[in-house]
Amino acid sequence: MQSHLDVKRETARDLVFAARRFGQHRGLHDRMLNGTATFDRTVVAVRLADTGVSAGVVDDSYGCDLDGVRRMIAHRKRVTACEERAVFADRFFTIQPNLDGSRYRMWGEAPGIIGATIEGAIFERADRLHRTVGGLPSTGSQRRLDAFAAMAMDSLDGATSAGSNSPQVTVFVDARRDNPAETAAGVEYGPRVGPDALEQMLCTGRVRIVGLDDHGVPVVTSPAARAIPPAIRHVVAHRDGVCLIDGCTSRYRLDPDSPSMRRRLIHSSPTRGSPQRTNPP
């Protein structure tokens, strides 16, 4: 139906539903035929009738807006074991990068209990994140993405902490880089990165830098090294306790920052811009 009529999936679903159910609700169907109700109104009215409410409740629903009727349906919905299994079988999560890997789109669909669990975890984590990132206020949706990324980073940190090796990243950069405001850099099997992301990677994990000439030939490489040893991290965390960026009192995801061998705690939001740097006390 969707492909033949070239309509959205939701519209095709409603048309199929109408073909199957309108015949069993002649009174509601006649309202649509004589022009006193729209197709969308009739769809929600039939769905409400299918929940088992009385004809009076269905008639009263015509005085509500469509979203109000959908809420009535949701509160009365009955889920069969077959429907529950079908929803679980249809679950998915898709990640789609663009061609150069500099931007990602993510979407999916989950059963109610899984979706509610994910939503609760992300909203709770987002409430703990700093509301100003890189000197600019962040929106609720941006903080939720930051929270999602932080949870992924926690998972990766936990997976590697049990082993002897820390995460290692290989970054390929233009060996003739002369503009500090931009980078010509990319992660092995990963996206292109800007100066802020490159700086953050240099301060965490083990990073190997490979410099390339104009023809993509390696001309210099560095050994994989951790910029800040774990012992230093623990000492700084014990000394400072909270984030030292002006106005930030976060105790979550604190990482030492090390420009020019300085050490201080900063709140490491996954998309944090470079903070204004001041000498530590």
mmCIF file of C-alpha atoms in Angstrom:
data_model
loop_
_atom_site.group_PDB
_atom_site.id
_atom_site.type_symbol
_atom_site.label_atom_id
_atom_site.label_comp_id
_atom_site.label_asym_id
_atom_site.label_seq_id
_atom_site.Cartn_x
_atom_site.Cartn_y
_atom_site.Cartn_z
ATOM 1 C CA MET A 1 0.000 0.000 0.000
ATOM 2 C CA GLN A 2 2.799 2.379 0.902
ATOM 3 C CA SER A 3 4.699 1.797 -2.333
ATOM 4 C CA HIS A 4 1.670 1.717 -4.640
ATOM 5 C CA LEU A 5 0.169 4.967 -3.341
ATOM 6 C CA ASP A 6 3.507 6.664 -2.570
ATOM 7 C CA VAL A 7 2.376 7.701 0.923
ATOM 8 C CA LYS A 8 3.903 7.653 4.383
ATOM 9 C CA ARG A 9 3.955 4.391 6.302
ATOM 10 C CA GLU A 10 1.505 5.769 8.881
ATOM 11 C CA THR A 11 -0.996 6.718 6.150
ATOM 12 C CA ALA A 12 -0.714 3.289 4.518
ATOM 13 C CA ARG A 13 -1.228 1.629 7.905
ATOM 14 C CA ASP A 14 -4.403 3.663 8.513
ATOM 15 C CA LEU A 15 -5.755 2.798 5.056
ATOM 16 C CA VAL A 16 -5.222 -0.913 5.656
ATOM 17 C CA PHE A 17 -6.839 -0.583 9.092
ATOM 18 C CA ALA A 18 -9.831 1.184 7.519
ATOM 19 C CA ALA A 19 -10.268 -1.545 4.923
ATOM 20 C CA ARG A 20 -10.306 -4.182 7.644
ATOM 21 C CA ARG A 21 -12.351 -2.502 10.387
ATOM 22 C CA PHE A 22 -14.645 0.215 8.998
ATOM 23 C CA GLY A 23 -17.149 -2.359 7.764
ATOM 24 C CA GLN A 24 -17.745 -3.514 11.341
ATOM 25 C CA HIS A 25 -18.544 0.024 12.522
ATOM 26 C CA ARG A 26 -21.165 1.164 10.036
ATOM 27 C CA GLY A 27 -22.357 4.113 12.099
ATOM 28 C CA LEU A 28 -18.884 5.623 12.296
ATOM 29 C CA HIS A 29 -18.261 4.815 8.648
ATOM 30 C CA ASP A 30 -21.485 6.619 7.629
ATOM 31 C CA ARG A 31 -20.362 9.751 9.506
ATOM 32 C CA MET A 32 -17.314 9.897 7.285
ATOM 33 C CA LEU A 33 -19.329 9.253 4.112
ATOM 34 C CA ASN A 34 -21.814 12.068 4.803
ATOM 35 C CA GLY A 35 -18.994 14.503 5.535
ATOM 36 C CA THR A 36 -19.505 15.024 9.275
ATOM 37 C CA ALA A 37 -16.174 13.336 10.163
ATOM 38 C CA THR A 38 -12.793 13.184 8.496
ATOM 39 C CA PHE A 39 -10.940 10.015 7.633
ATOM 40 C CA ASP A 40 -8.404 10.565 10.442
ATOM 41 C CA ARG A 41 -11.238 11.196 12.924
ATOM 42 C CA THR A 42 -12.974 7.989 11.871
ATOM 43 C CA VAL A 43 -9.770 5.983 12.246
ATOM 44 C CA VAL A 44 -9.269 7.057 15.863
ATOM 45 C CA ALA A 45 -12.991 6.628 16.618
ATOM 46 C CA VAL A 46 -12.915 3.044 15.337
ATOM 47 C CA ARG A 47 -9.715 2.342 17.289
ATOM 48 C CA LEU A 48 -11.411 3.700 20.415
ATOM 49 C CA ALA A 49 -14.502 1.541 19.790
ATOM 50 C CA ASP A 50 -12.247 -1.501 19.409
ATOM 51 C CA THR A 51 -11.027 -1.029 23.001
ATOM 52 C CA GLY A 52 -14.501 -2.010 24.214
ATOM 53 C CA VAL A 53 -15.842 1.375 25.393
ATOM 54 C CA SER A 54 -19.526 2.182 25.097
ATOM 55 C CA ALA A 55 -21.061 3.945 22.110
ATOM 56 C CA GLY A 56 -21.611 6.989 24.320
ATOM 57 C CA VAL A 57 -17.881 7.298 25.024
ATOM 58 C CA VAL A 58 -17.170 7.081 21.300
ATOM 59 C CA ASP A 59 -19.746 9.817 20.595
ATOM 60 C CA ASP A 60 -18.223 12.035 23.286
ATOM 61 C CA SER A 61 -14.774 11.570 21.710
ATOM 62 C CA TYR A 62 -15.905 13.620 18.725
ATOM 63 C CA GLY A 63 -15.670 16.646 21.003
ATOM 64 C CA CYS A 64 -11.980 15.990 21.724
ATOM 65 C CA ASP A 65 -9.042 16.694 19.470
ATOM 66 C CA LEU A 66 -7.319 13.756 17.774
ATOM 67 C CA ASP A 67 -4.450 13.635 20.259
ATOM 68 C CA GLY A 68 -6.956 13.551 23.116
ATOM 69 C CA VAL A 69 -8.692 10.546 21.562
ATOM 70 C CA ARG A 70 -5.342 8.817 21.016
ATOM 71 C CA ARG A 71 -4.586 9.269 24.722
ATOM 72 C CA MET A 72 -7.954 7.703 25.561
ATOM 73 C CA ILE A 73 -7.053 4.752 23.327
ATOM 74 C CA ALA A 74 -3.614 4.415 24.899
ATOM 75 C CA HIS A 75 -5.094 4.248 28.408
ATOM 76 C CA ARG A 76 -7.473 1.467 27.345
ATOM 77 C CA LYS A 77 -5.237 -0.502 25.020
ATOM 78 C CA ARG A 78 -5.110 -4.245 25.548
ATOM 79 C CA VAL A 79 -1.938 -6.028 24.468
ATOM 80 C CA THR A 80 -2.021 -9.677 23.481
ATOM 81 C CA ALA A 81 0.956 -11.996 23.791
ATOM 82 C CA CYS A 82 1.105 -12.172 19.983
ATOM 83 C CA GLU A 83 1.252 -8.371 19.667
ATOM 84 C CA GLU A 84 3.871 -8.145 22.391
ATOM 85 C CA ARG A 85 6.087 -10.671 20.617
ATOM 86 C CA ALA A 86 5.621 -8.877 17.304
ATOM 87 C CA VAL A 87 6.736 -5.558 18.812
ATOM 88 C CA PHE A 88 9.772 -7.244 20.344
ATOM 89 C CA ALA A 89 10.630 -8.941 17.043
ATOM 90 C CA ASP A 90 10.413 -5.578 15.218
ATOM 91 C CA ARG A 91 12.824 -3.772 17.552
ATOM 92 C CA PHE A 92 15.787 -2.077 15.836
ATOM 93 C CA PHE A 93 18.397 0.631 16.215
ATOM 94 C CA THR A 94 20.102 2.134 13.178
ATOM 95 C CA ILE A 95 23.240 4.281 12.983
ATOM 96 C CA GLN A 96 23.943 6.010 9.672
ATOM 97 C CA PRO A 97 27.080 8.116 9.114
ATOM 98 C CA ASN A 98 27.418 10.521 6.206
ATOM 99 C CA LEU A 99 30.027 9.867 3.524
ATOM 100 C CA ASP A 100 32.956 11.500 5.330
ATOM 101 C CA GLY A 101 31.903 10.239 8.777
ATOM 102 C CA SER A 102 31.692 13.745 10.270
ATOM 103 C CA ARG A 103 27.996 13.467 11.148
ATOM 104 C CA TYR A 104 25.760 10.606 12.285
ATOM 105 C CA ARG A 105 22.010 10.027 12.280
ATOM 106 C CA MET A 106 20.468 7.537 14.715
ATOM 107 C CA TRP A 107 16.928 6.247 15.032
ATOM 108 C CA GLY A 108 15.073 3.125 16.031
ATOM 109 C CA GLU A 109 12.044 1.521 17.587
ATOM 110 C CA ALA A 110 11.776 -0.444 20.835
ATOM 111 C CA PRO A 111 9.168 -2.213 22.960
ATOM 112 C CA GLY A 112 7.639 0.001 25.627
ATOM 113 C CA ILE A 113 9.595 -1.366 28.583
ATOM 114 C CA ILE A 114 12.925 -1.098 26.768
ATOM 115 C CA GLY A 115 12.127 2.387 25.490
ATOM 116 C CA ALA A 116 11.059 3.561 28.949
ATOM 117 C CA THR A 117 14.274 2.168 30.465
ATOM 118 C CA ILE A 118 16.455 3.910 27.880
ATOM 119 C CA GLU A 119 14.495 7.156 28.219
ATOM 120 C CA GLY A 120 14.743 7.142 32.007
ATOM 121 C CA ALA A 121 18.494 6.454 31.968
ATOM 122 C CA ILE A 122 19.224 9.165 29.392
ATOM 123 C CA PHE A 123 17.062 11.802 31.079
ATOM 124 C CA GLU A 124 18.592 11.027 34.476
ATOM 125 C CA ARG A 125 22.133 11.287 33.087
ATOM 126 C CA ALA A 126 21.297 14.453 31.134
ATOM 127 C CA ASP A 127 20.148 16.151 34.352
ATOM 128 C CA ARG A 128 23.640 15.608 35.781
ATOM 129 C CA LEU A 129 25.431 17.257 32.866
ATOM 130 C CA HIS A 130 26.519 20.877 32.855
ATOM 131 C CA ARG A 131 24.050 23.113 31.018
ATOM 132 C CA THR A 132 26.794 25.206 29.406
ATOM 133 C CA VAL A 133 29.142 23.486 26.953
ATOM 134 C CA GLY A 134 32.027 25.316 25.312
ATOM 135 C CA GLY A 135 30.763 28.619 26.710
ATOM 136 C CA LEU A 136 27.333 28.198 25.057
ATOM 137 C CA PRO A 137 24.064 27.035 26.651
ATOM 138 C CA SER A 138 23.003 23.541 25.593
ATOM 139 C CA THR A 139 19.426 22.531 24.842
ATOM 140 C CA GLY A 140 17.656 19.600 26.440
ATOM 141 C CA SER A 141 17.962 17.496 23.306
ATOM 142 C CA GLN A 142 21.681 18.273 23.082
ATOM 143 C CA ARG A 143 22.224 17.220 26.695
ATOM 144 C CA ARG A 144 20.332 13.995 26.047
ATOM 145 C CA LEU A 145 22.696 13.198 23.170
ATOM 146 C CA ASP A 146 25.660 14.079 25.407
ATOM 147 C CA ALA A 147 24.225 11.764 28.065
ATOM 148 C CA PHE A 148 23.828 8.953 25.538
ATOM 149 C CA ALA A 149 27.459 9.414 24.466
ATOM 150 C CA ALA A 150 28.599 9.513 28.105
ATOM 151 C CA MET A 151 26.853 6.204 28.807
ATOM 152 C CA ALA A 152 28.581 4.674 25.782
ATOM 153 C CA MET A 153 31.950 5.988 26.987
ATOM 154 C CA ASP A 154 31.301 4.522 30.448
ATOM 155 C CA SER A 155 30.597 1.154 28.850
ATOM 156 C CA LEU A 156 33.813 1.250 26.835
ATOM 157 C CA ASP A 157 35.802 2.380 29.870
ATOM 158 C CA GLY A 158 34.394 -0.515 31.879
ATOM 159 C CA ALA A 159 35.127 -3.026 29.127
ATOM 160 C CA THR A 160 38.775 -2.025 28.960
ATOM 161 C CA SER A 161 39.423 -1.464 32.664
ATOM 162 C CA ALA A 162 39.447 -5.208 33.337
ATOM 163 C CA GLY A 163 42.259 -5.742 30.849
ATOM 164 C CA SER A 164 45.826 -4.567 30.835
ATOM 165 C CA ASN A 165 45.547 -2.342 27.783
ATOM 166 C CA SER A 166 43.703 0.967 27.639
ATOM 167 C CA PRO A 167 41.789 2.066 24.519
ATOM 168 C CA GLN A 168 44.083 3.012 21.660
ATOM 169 C CA VAL A 169 43.180 5.382 18.850
ATOM 170 C CA THR A 170 45.188 6.062 15.714
ATOM 171 C CA VAL A 171 44.702 9.557 14.295
ATOM 172 C CA PHE A 172 45.947 10.564 10.848
ATOM 173 C CA VAL A 173 46.731 14.274 10.524
ATOM 174 C CA ASP A 174 48.130 16.647 7.921
ATOM 175 C CA ALA A 175 51.808 16.930 8.809
ATOM 176 C CA ARG A 176 51.837 20.498 7.473
ATOM 177 C CA ARG A 177 49.043 21.707 9.753
ATOM 178 C CA ASP A 178 49.519 25.462 10.165
ATOM 179 C CA ASN A 179 46.095 26.683 11.311
ATOM 180 C CA PRO A 180 45.245 25.802 14.948
ATOM 181 C CA ALA A 181 41.574 26.658 14.363
ATOM 182 C CA GLU A 182 41.041 23.692 12.048
ATOM 183 C CA THR A 183 42.358 20.192 11.481
ATOM 184 C CA ALA A 184 42.771 17.876 8.557
ATOM 185 C CA ALA A 185 42.561 14.755 10.682
ATOM 186 C CA GLY A 186 40.695 11.475 10.738
ATOM 187 C CA VAL A 187 40.417 8.477 13.040
ATOM 188 C CA GLU A 188 41.383 5.051 11.728
ATOM 189 C CA TYR A 189 38.203 3.389 10.411
ATOM 190 C CA GLY A 190 36.326 6.412 11.763
ATOM 191 C CA PRO A 191 35.191 9.979 11.092
ATOM 192 C CA ARG A 192 36.982 13.199 10.352
ATOM 193 C CA VAL A 193 37.578 15.180 13.534
ATOM 194 C CA GLY A 194 38.002 18.857 14.373
ATOM 195 C CA PRO A 195 40.480 20.514 16.724
ATOM 196 C CA ASP A 196 38.311 20.152 19.850
ATOM 197 C CA ALA A 197 37.758 16.418 19.331
ATOM 198 C CA LEU A 198 41.458 15.913 18.549
ATOM 199 C CA GLU A 199 42.464 17.741 21.720
ATOM 200 C CA GLN A 200 40.094 15.659 23.824
ATOM 201 C CA MET A 201 41.452 12.403 22.363
ATOM 202 C CA LEU A 202 44.999 13.503 23.141
ATOM 203 C CA CYS A 203 44.023 13.889 26.786
ATOM 204 C CA THR A 204 42.389 10.450 27.142
ATOM 205 C CA GLY A 205 43.315 6.885 26.335
ATOM 206 C CA ARG A 206 46.299 5.870 24.218
ATOM 207 C CA VAL A 207 46.730 7.810 20.989
ATOM 208 C CA ARG A 208 49.104 7.240 18.082
ATOM 209 C CA ILE A 209 49.530 10.199 15.731
ATOM 210 C CA VAL A 210 50.468 9.538 12.090
ATOM 211 C CA GLY A 211 51.420 12.587 10.022
ATOM 212 C CA LEU A 212 50.685 12.476 6.295
ATOM 213 C CA ASP A 213 52.060 14.537 3.436
ATOM 214 C CA ASP A 214 50.058 15.928 0.504
ATOM 215 C CA HIS A 215 49.983 12.483 -1.144
ATOM 216 C CA GLY A 216 48.778 10.626 1.958
ATOM 217 C CA VAL A 217 52.200 9.096 2.636
ATOM 218 C CA PRO A 218 53.169 8.795 6.335
ATOM 219 C CA VAL A 219 56.116 11.056 7.081
ATOM 220 C CA VAL A 220 56.104 10.936 10.879
ATOM 221 C CA THR A 221 54.535 8.743 13.532
ATOM 222 C CA SER A 222 54.444 8.800 17.290
ATOM 223 C CA PRO A 223 54.440 5.880 19.716
ATOM 224 C CA ALA A 224 51.125 5.123 21.351
ATOM 225 C CA ALA A 225 51.198 6.995 24.633
ATOM 226 C CA ARG A 226 48.807 7.972 27.370
ATOM 227 C CA ALA A 227 48.935 11.714 27.806
ATOM 228 C CA ILE A 228 48.023 11.590 31.495
ATOM 229 C CA PRO A 229 49.007 8.521 33.572
ATOM 230 C CA PRO A 230 46.323 7.022 35.849
ATOM 231 C CA ALA A 231 48.232 7.941 39.015
ATOM 232 C CA ILE A 232 48.228 11.624 38.030
ATOM 233 C CA ARG A 233 44.490 11.454 37.362
ATOM 234 C CA HIS A 234 43.804 10.071 40.857
ATOM 235 C CA VAL A 235 46.043 12.653 42.541
ATOM 236 C CA VAL A 236 44.380 15.543 40.712
ATOM 237 C CA ALA A 237 40.905 14.176 41.474
ATOM 238 C CA HIS A 238 41.818 13.888 45.176
ATOM 239 C CA ARG A 239 43.275 17.401 45.226
ATOM 240 C CA ASP A 240 40.561 19.297 43.356
ATOM 241 C CA GLY A 241 37.423 17.241 43.950
ATOM 242 C CA VAL A 242 35.200 19.232 41.566
ATOM 243 C CA CYS A 243 35.467 20.836 38.157
ATOM 244 C CA LEU A 244 37.676 23.951 38.188
ATOM 245 C CA ILE A 245 36.086 25.714 35.208
ATOM 246 C CA ASP A 246 34.522 28.958 36.383
ATOM 247 C CA GLY A 247 30.874 28.458 37.298
ATOM 248 C CA CYS A 248 30.949 24.651 37.051
ATOM 249 C CA THR A 249 30.643 22.514 40.188
ATOM 250 C CA SER A 250 30.121 19.165 38.465
ATOM 251 C CA ARG A 251 31.570 16.009 39.973
ATOM 252 C CA TYR A 252 30.557 13.826 37.015
ATOM 253 C CA ARG A 253 32.982 12.654 34.271
ATOM 254 C CA LEU A 254 35.872 14.741 35.562
ATOM 255 C CA ASP A 255 39.115 14.442 33.617
ATOM 256 C CA PRO A 256 42.471 16.167 34.044
ATOM 257 C CA ASP A 257 43.333 18.705 31.355
ATOM 258 C CA SER A 258 47.012 19.035 30.447
ATOM 259 C CA PRO A 259 47.848 21.965 28.168
ATOM 260 C CA SER A 260 51.525 22.862 28.552
ATOM 261 C CA MET A 261 51.901 20.260 31.297
ATOM 262 C CA ARG A 262 49.310 21.950 33.536
ATOM 263 C CA ARG A 263 46.958 19.670 35.455
ATOM 264 C CA ARG A 264 43.437 20.511 36.579
ATOM 265 C CA LEU A 265 40.024 18.871 36.659
ATOM 266 C CA ILE A 266 37.504 19.692 33.955
ATOM 267 C CA HIS A 267 33.957 18.486 33.365
ATOM 268 C CA SER A 268 34.297 16.218 30.327
ATOM 269 C CA SER A 269 31.007 16.506 28.464
ATOM 270 C CA PRO A 270 31.328 14.392 25.270
ATOM 271 C CA THR A 271 30.857 17.419 23.007
ATOM 272 C CA ARG A 272 32.597 19.926 25.226
ATOM 273 C CA GLY A 273 34.367 22.786 23.517
ATOM 274 C CA SER A 274 37.766 23.909 24.760
ATOM 275 C CA PRO A 275 37.238 25.665 28.107
ATOM 276 C CA GLN A 276 38.845 28.954 28.960
ATOM 277 C CA ARG A 277 42.152 27.896 30.440
ATOM 278 C CA THR A 278 43.527 29.433 33.570
ATOM 279 C CA ASN A 279 46.495 28.429 35.707
ATOM 280 C CA PRO A 280 45.551 26.014 38.494
ATOM 281 C CA PRO A 281 45.814 27.139 42.102
#
